PDB file of C-alpha atoms and ligand atoms in Angstrom:
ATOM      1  CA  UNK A1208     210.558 210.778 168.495  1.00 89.00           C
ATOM      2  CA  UNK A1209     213.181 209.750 166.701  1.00 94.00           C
ATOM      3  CA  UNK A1210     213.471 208.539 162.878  1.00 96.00           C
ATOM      4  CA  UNK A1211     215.127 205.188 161.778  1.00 96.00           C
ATOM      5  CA  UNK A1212     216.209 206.196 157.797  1.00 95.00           C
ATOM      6  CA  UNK A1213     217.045 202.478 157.120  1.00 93.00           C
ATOM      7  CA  UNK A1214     213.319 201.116 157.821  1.00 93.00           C
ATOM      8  CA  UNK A1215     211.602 204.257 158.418  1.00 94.00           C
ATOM      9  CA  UNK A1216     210.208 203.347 161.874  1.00 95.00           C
ATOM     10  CA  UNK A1217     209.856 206.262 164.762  1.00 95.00           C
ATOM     11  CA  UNK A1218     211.766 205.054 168.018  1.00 91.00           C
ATOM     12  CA  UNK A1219     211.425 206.668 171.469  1.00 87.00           C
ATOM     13  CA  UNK A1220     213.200 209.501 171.877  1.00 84.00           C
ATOM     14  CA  UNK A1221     215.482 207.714 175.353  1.00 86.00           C
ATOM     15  CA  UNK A1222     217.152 205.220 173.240  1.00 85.00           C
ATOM     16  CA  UNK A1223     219.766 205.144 170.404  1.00 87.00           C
ATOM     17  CA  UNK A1224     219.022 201.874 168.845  1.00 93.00           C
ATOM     18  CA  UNK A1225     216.052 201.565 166.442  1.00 94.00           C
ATOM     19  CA  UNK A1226     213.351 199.543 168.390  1.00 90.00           C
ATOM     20  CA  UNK A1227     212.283 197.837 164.708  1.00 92.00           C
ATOM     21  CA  UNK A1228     215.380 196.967 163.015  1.00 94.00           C
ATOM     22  CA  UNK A1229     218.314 197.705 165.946  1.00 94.00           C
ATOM     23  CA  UNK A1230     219.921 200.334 163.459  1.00 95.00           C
ATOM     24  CA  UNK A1231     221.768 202.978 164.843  1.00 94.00           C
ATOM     25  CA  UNK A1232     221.614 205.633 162.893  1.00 94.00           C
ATOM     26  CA  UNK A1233     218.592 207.063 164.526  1.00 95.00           C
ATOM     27  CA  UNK A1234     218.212 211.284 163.926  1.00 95.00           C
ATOM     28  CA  UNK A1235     215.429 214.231 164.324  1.00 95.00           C
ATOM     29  CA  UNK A1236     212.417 213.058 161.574  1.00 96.00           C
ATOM     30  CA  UNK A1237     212.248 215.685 158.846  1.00 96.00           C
ATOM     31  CA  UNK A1238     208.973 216.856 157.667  1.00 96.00           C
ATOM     32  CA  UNK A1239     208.971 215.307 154.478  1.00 95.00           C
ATOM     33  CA  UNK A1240     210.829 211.751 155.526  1.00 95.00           C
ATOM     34  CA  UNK A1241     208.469 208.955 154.992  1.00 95.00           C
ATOM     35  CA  UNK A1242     207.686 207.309 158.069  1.00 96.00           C
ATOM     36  CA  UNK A1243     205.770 203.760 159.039  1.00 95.00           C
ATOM     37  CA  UNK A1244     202.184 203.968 160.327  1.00 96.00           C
ATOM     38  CA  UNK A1245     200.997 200.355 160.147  1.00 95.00           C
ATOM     39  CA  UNK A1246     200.247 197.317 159.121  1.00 92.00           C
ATOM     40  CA  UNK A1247     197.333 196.192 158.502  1.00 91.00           C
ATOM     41  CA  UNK A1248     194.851 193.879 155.905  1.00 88.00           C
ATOM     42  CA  UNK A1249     194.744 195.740 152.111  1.00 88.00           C
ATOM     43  CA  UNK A1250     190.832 196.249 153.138  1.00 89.00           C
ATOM     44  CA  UNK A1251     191.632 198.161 156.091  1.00 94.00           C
ATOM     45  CA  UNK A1252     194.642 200.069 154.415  1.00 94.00           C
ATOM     46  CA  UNK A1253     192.719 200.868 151.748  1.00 93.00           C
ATOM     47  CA  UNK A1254     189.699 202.715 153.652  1.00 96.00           C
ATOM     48  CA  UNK A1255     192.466 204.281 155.267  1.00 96.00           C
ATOM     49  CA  UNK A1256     193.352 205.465 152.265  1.00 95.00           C
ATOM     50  CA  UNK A1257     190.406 206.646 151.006  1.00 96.00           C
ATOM     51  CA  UNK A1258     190.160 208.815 154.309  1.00 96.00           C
ATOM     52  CA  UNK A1259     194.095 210.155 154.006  1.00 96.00           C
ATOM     53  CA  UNK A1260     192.698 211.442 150.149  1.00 96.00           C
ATOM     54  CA  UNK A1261     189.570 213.520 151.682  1.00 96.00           C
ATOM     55  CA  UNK A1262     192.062 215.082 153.967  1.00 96.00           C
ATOM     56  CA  UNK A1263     194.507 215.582 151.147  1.00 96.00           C
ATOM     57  CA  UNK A1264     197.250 213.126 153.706  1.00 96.00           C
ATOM     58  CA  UNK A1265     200.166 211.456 150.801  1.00 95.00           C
ATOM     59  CA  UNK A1266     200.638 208.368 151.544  1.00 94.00           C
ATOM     60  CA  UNK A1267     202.896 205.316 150.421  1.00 90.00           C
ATOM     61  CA  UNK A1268     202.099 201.667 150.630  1.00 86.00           C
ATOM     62  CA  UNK A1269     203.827 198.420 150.029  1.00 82.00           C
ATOM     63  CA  UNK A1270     203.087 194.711 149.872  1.00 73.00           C
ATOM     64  CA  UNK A1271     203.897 192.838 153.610  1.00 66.00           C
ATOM     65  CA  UNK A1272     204.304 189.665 153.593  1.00 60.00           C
ATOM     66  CA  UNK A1273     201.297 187.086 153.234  1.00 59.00           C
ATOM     67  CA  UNK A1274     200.298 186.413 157.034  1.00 55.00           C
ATOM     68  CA  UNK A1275     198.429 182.988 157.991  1.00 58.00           C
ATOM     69  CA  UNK A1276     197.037 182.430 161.279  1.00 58.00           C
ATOM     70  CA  UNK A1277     195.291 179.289 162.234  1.00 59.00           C
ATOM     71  CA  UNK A1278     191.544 179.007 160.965  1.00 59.00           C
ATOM     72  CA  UNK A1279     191.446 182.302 158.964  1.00 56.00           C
ATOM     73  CA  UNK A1280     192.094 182.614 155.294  1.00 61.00           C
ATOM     74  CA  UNK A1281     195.073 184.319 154.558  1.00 65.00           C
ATOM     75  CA  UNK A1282     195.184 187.658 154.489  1.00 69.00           C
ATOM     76  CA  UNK A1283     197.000 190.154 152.420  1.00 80.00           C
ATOM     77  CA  UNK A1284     198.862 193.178 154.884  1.00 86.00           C
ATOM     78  CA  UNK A1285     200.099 196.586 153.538  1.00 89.00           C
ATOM     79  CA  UNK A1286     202.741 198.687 154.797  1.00 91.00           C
ATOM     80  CA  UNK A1287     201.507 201.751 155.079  1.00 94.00           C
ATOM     81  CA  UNK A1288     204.013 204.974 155.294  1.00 95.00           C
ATOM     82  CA  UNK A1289     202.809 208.476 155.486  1.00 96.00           C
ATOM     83  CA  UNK A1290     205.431 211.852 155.703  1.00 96.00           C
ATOM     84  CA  UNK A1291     206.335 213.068 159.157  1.00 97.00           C
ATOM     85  CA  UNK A1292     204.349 215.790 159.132  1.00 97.00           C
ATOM     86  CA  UNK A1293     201.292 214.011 158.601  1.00 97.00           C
ATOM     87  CA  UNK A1294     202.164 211.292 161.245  1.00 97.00           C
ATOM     88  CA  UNK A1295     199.700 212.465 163.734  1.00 96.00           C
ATOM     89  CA  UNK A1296     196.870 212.782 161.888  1.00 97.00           C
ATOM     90  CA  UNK A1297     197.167 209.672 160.027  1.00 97.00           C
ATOM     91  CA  UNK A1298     197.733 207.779 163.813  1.00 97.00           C
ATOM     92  CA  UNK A1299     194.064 209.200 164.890  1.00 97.00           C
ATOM     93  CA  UNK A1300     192.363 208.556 161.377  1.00 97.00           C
ATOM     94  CA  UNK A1301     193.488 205.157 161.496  1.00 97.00           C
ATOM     95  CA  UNK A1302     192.641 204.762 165.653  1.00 96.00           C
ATOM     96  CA  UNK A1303     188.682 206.225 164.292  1.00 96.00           C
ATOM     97  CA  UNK A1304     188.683 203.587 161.772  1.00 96.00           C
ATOM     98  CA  UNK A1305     190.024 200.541 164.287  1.00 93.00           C
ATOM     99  CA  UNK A1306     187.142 202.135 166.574  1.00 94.00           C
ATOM    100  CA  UNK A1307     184.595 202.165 164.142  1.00 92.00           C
ATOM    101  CA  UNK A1308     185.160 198.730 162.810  1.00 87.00           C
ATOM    102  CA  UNK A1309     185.629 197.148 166.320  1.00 86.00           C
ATOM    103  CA  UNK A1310     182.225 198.264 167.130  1.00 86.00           C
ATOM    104  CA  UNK A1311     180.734 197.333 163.334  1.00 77.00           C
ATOM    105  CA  UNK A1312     182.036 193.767 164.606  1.00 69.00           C
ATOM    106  CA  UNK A1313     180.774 193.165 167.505  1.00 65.00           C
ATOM    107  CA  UNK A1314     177.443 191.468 166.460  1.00 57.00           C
ATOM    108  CA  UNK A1315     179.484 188.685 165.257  1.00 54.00           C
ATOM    109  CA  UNK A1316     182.190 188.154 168.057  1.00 51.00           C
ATOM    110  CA  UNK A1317     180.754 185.480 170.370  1.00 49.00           C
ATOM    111  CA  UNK A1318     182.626 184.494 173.070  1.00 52.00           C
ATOM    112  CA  UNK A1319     180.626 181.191 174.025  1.00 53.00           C
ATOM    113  CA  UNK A1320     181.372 179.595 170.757  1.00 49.00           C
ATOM    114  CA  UNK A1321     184.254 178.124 171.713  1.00 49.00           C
ATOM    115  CA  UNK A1322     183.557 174.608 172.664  1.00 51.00           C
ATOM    116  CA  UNK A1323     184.102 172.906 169.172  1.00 51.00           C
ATOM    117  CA  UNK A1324     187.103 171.450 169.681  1.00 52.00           C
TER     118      UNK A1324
HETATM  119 ZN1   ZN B1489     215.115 200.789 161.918  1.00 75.14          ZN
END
């Protein structure tokens, strides 16, 4: 992996240019460098949150913009940015959570409700 410093993205390691913002400046990720995880709805960031703080993961957030898609309300999105180190851990925690609330969901996902147009 490689580290972007000018929008803290991770690249892959077989190209120069930063895959998020086309910087090239791209070097080895320090320990400590914050580095982009997701984004996702503040509900969703936040219970990611609240599972980074029983593992004792620091975290950052910051506002994304507002996002509207057709027939949904919008939504608020956070940024979320943990250190290098931590990368790893928070990628899994947050792949459990999409897991577990993708299967919370399903009871309401119906895929024959779509003739109301
Ligand atoms: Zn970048």
């Amino acid at each position: 992996m490689l580290y972007c410093p000018d929008c803290m993205h991770l690249s892959d390691p077989d190209t120069d240019i930063c895959s998020n913002c086309g910087s090239r400046r791209l070097r080895a990720p320090k320990d400590n460098d914050p580095v982009y995880l997701l984004t996702e709805s503040t509900e969703f960031v936040h219970t990611l949150q609240w599972l980074m703080e029983q593992d004792k993961i620091p975290y950052m957030d910051k506002n994304a913009e507002l996002t509207t898609k057709p027939y949904v309300m919008n939504v608020r999105r956070l940024d979320i940015f943990v250190p290098y180190s931590f990368y790893g851990q928070s990628l899994q925690l947050a792949k459990d959570l999409f897991a577990a609330e993708q299967s919370e969901n399903k009871g309401f996902v119906s895929e024959e409700n779509s003739g109301e147009e």
